[in-house]
Amino acid sequence: MAGRTVRVGGLPADLPPDRVADKLTIHFLRSRNGGGEIADVQVLAGSQACALITFEALEVAQRILKAKNHVLSIGGKKYPLEVTAHVVELSPDEVARSRQLLPA
């Protein structure tokens, strides 16, 4: 999964998360947007809603990150999207556990 997931911000807050997920899937499947096959879409609600989109291939995620000006169109409204690489932050406990698993 590493490197295949992008974080998408700038989502419409006034729409249900499942509708936003559907629209994001359509947008990022299209080759004209740099997209390709998607493994998973998670819309994370909150004051600054975002989505995590995991692509089947690393190359697709890299193309998406290089492409500029992603705009999601829903019901005649346009939402400029902020697409960045998704970096998983480990808690100190997870870091300690992962070090214990590594051979010395």
mmCIF file of C-alpha atoms in Angstrom:
data_model
loop_
_atom_site.group_PDB
_atom_site.id
_atom_site.type_symbol
_atom_site.label_atom_id
_atom_site.label_comp_id
_atom_site.label_asym_id
_atom_site.label_seq_id
_atom_site.Cartn_x
_atom_site.Cartn_y
_atom_site.Cartn_z
ATOM 1 C CA MET A 1 0.000 0.000 0.000
ATOM 2 C CA ALA A 2 2.943 2.328 0.558
ATOM 3 C CA GLY A 3 3.062 5.055 -2.067
ATOM 4 C CA ARG A 4 -0.202 4.049 -3.711
ATOM 5 C CA THR A 5 -2.407 6.217 -1.469
ATOM 6 C CA VAL A 6 -3.079 9.914 -1.993
ATOM 7 C CA ARG A 7 -4.831 12.356 0.336
ATOM 8 C CA VAL A 8 -7.487 14.568 -1.247
ATOM 9 C CA GLY A 9 -8.670 17.757 0.463
ATOM 10 C CA GLY A 10 -11.057 20.517 -0.568
ATOM 11 C CA LEU A 11 -14.089 18.223 -0.535
ATOM 12 C CA PRO A 12 -17.640 19.575 -0.441
ATOM 13 C CA ALA A 13 -18.823 19.541 3.177
ATOM 14 C CA ASP A 14 -22.508 19.779 2.255
ATOM 15 C CA LEU A 15 -22.748 16.345 0.571
ATOM 16 C CA PRO A 16 -23.013 12.863 2.117
ATOM 17 C CA PRO A 17 -19.653 11.032 2.293
ATOM 18 C CA ASP A 18 -20.884 8.153 0.095
ATOM 19 C CA ARG A 19 -21.830 10.561 -2.715
ATOM 20 C CA VAL A 20 -18.451 12.309 -2.431
ATOM 21 C CA ALA A 21 -16.720 8.895 -2.563
ATOM 22 C CA ASP A 22 -18.654 7.992 -5.734
ATOM 23 C CA LYS A 23 -17.746 11.293 -7.423
ATOM 24 C CA LEU A 24 -14.075 10.953 -6.423
ATOM 25 C CA THR A 25 -14.005 7.408 -7.788
ATOM 26 C CA ILE A 26 -15.369 8.568 -11.136
ATOM 27 C CA HIS A 27 -12.931 11.513 -11.286
ATOM 28 C CA PHE A 28 -9.838 9.474 -10.421
ATOM 29 C CA LEU A 29 -10.728 6.506 -12.662
ATOM 30 C CA ARG A 30 -10.629 8.745 -15.749
ATOM 31 C CA SER A 31 -7.402 8.594 -17.725
ATOM 32 C CA ARG A 32 -7.753 12.256 -18.745
ATOM 33 C CA ASN A 33 -7.313 13.110 -15.048
ATOM 34 C CA GLY A 34 -4.239 10.871 -14.813
ATOM 35 C CA GLY A 35 -6.265 8.195 -13.059
ATOM 36 C CA GLY A 36 -6.576 4.449 -13.200
ATOM 37 C CA GLU A 37 -7.868 1.469 -11.262
ATOM 38 C CA ILE A 38 -8.741 2.210 -7.643
ATOM 39 C CA ALA A 39 -8.377 -0.263 -4.782
ATOM 40 C CA ASP A 40 -10.100 1.785 -2.065
ATOM 41 C CA VAL A 41 -11.712 5.177 -1.314
ATOM 42 C CA GLN A 42 -12.223 6.362 2.260
ATOM 43 C CA VAL A 43 -13.903 9.697 2.985
ATOM 44 C CA LEU A 44 -12.918 10.953 6.433
ATOM 45 C CA ALA A 45 -15.531 13.321 7.831
ATOM 46 C CA GLY A 46 -14.706 16.257 10.058
ATOM 47 C CA SER A 47 -14.262 19.994 9.994
ATOM 48 C CA GLN A 48 -11.726 19.592 7.185
ATOM 49 C CA ALA A 49 -13.016 16.509 5.411
ATOM 50 C CA CYS A 50 -10.568 14.623 3.250
ATOM 51 C CA ALA A 51 -10.386 11.345 1.385
ATOM 52 C CA LEU A 52 -7.747 8.662 1.130
ATOM 53 C CA ILE A 53 -7.653 7.048 -2.291
ATOM 54 C CA THR A 54 -5.560 3.938 -2.819
ATOM 55 C CA PHE A 55 -4.757 3.003 -6.398
ATOM 56 C CA GLU A 56 -4.013 -0.480 -7.715
ATOM 57 C CA ALA A 57 -0.705 0.699 -9.219
ATOM 58 C CA LEU A 58 1.973 2.975 -7.795
ATOM 59 C CA GLU A 59 2.385 4.629 -11.220
ATOM 60 C CA VAL A 60 -1.215 5.880 -11.146
ATOM 61 C CA ALA A 61 -0.749 7.517 -7.743
ATOM 62 C CA GLN A 62 2.425 9.186 -9.029
ATOM 63 C CA ARG A 63 0.599 10.512 -12.118
ATOM 64 C CA ILE A 64 -2.213 11.869 -9.936
ATOM 65 C CA LEU A 65 0.303 13.691 -7.742
ATOM 66 C CA LYS A 66 2.040 15.227 -10.781
ATOM 67 C CA ALA A 67 -1.202 16.415 -12.385
ATOM 68 C CA LYS A 68 -2.230 19.927 -11.409
ATOM 69 C CA ASN A 69 -5.641 21.499 -10.976
ATOM 70 C CA HIS A 70 -7.870 18.588 -10.049
ATOM 71 C CA VAL A 71 -11.418 19.975 -9.996
ATOM 72 C CA LEU A 72 -14.403 17.930 -8.870
ATOM 73 C CA SER A 73 -17.696 18.909 -10.559
ATOM 74 C CA ILE A 74 -20.891 18.026 -8.710
ATOM 75 C CA GLY A 75 -24.290 19.417 -9.595
ATOM 76 C CA GLY A 76 -22.917 22.369 -11.530
ATOM 77 C CA LYS A 77 -20.536 23.371 -8.715
ATOM 78 C CA LYS A 78 -16.774 23.079 -9.020
ATOM 79 C CA TYR A 79 -14.554 22.118 -6.101
ATOM 80 C CA PRO A 80 -10.775 22.577 -6.484
ATOM 81 C CA LEU A 81 -9.084 19.575 -4.896
ATOM 82 C CA GLU A 82 -5.803 19.519 -2.995
ATOM 83 C CA VAL A 83 -4.014 16.245 -3.775
ATOM 84 C CA THR A 84 -0.972 15.269 -1.706
ATOM 85 C CA ALA A 85 0.932 12.095 -0.908
ATOM 86 C CA HIS A 86 -0.525 10.240 2.062
ATOM 87 C CA VAL A 87 2.089 9.657 4.741
ATOM 88 C CA VAL A 88 1.238 7.313 7.564
ATOM 89 C CA GLU A 89 2.482 8.617 10.883
ATOM 90 C CA LEU A 90 3.360 5.949 13.409
ATOM 91 C CA SER A 91 2.772 6.415 17.101
ATOM 92 C CA PRO A 92 5.824 6.011 19.373
ATOM 93 C CA ASP A 93 4.470 2.580 20.434
ATOM 94 C CA GLU A 94 4.235 1.431 16.813
ATOM 95 C CA VAL A 95 7.786 2.644 16.124
ATOM 96 C CA ALA A 96 9.065 0.744 19.180
ATOM 97 C CA ARG A 97 7.224 -2.433 18.110
ATOM 98 C CA SER A 98 8.572 -2.221 14.551
ATOM 99 C CA ARG A 99 12.127 -1.886 15.876
ATOM 100 C CA GLN A 100 11.666 -5.027 17.973
ATOM 101 C CA LEU A 101 10.689 -6.954 14.846
ATOM 102 C CA LEU A 102 13.788 -5.952 12.899
ATOM 103 C CA PRO A 103 16.795 -8.291 13.013
ATOM 104 C CA ALA A 104 19.799 -6.867 14.840
#
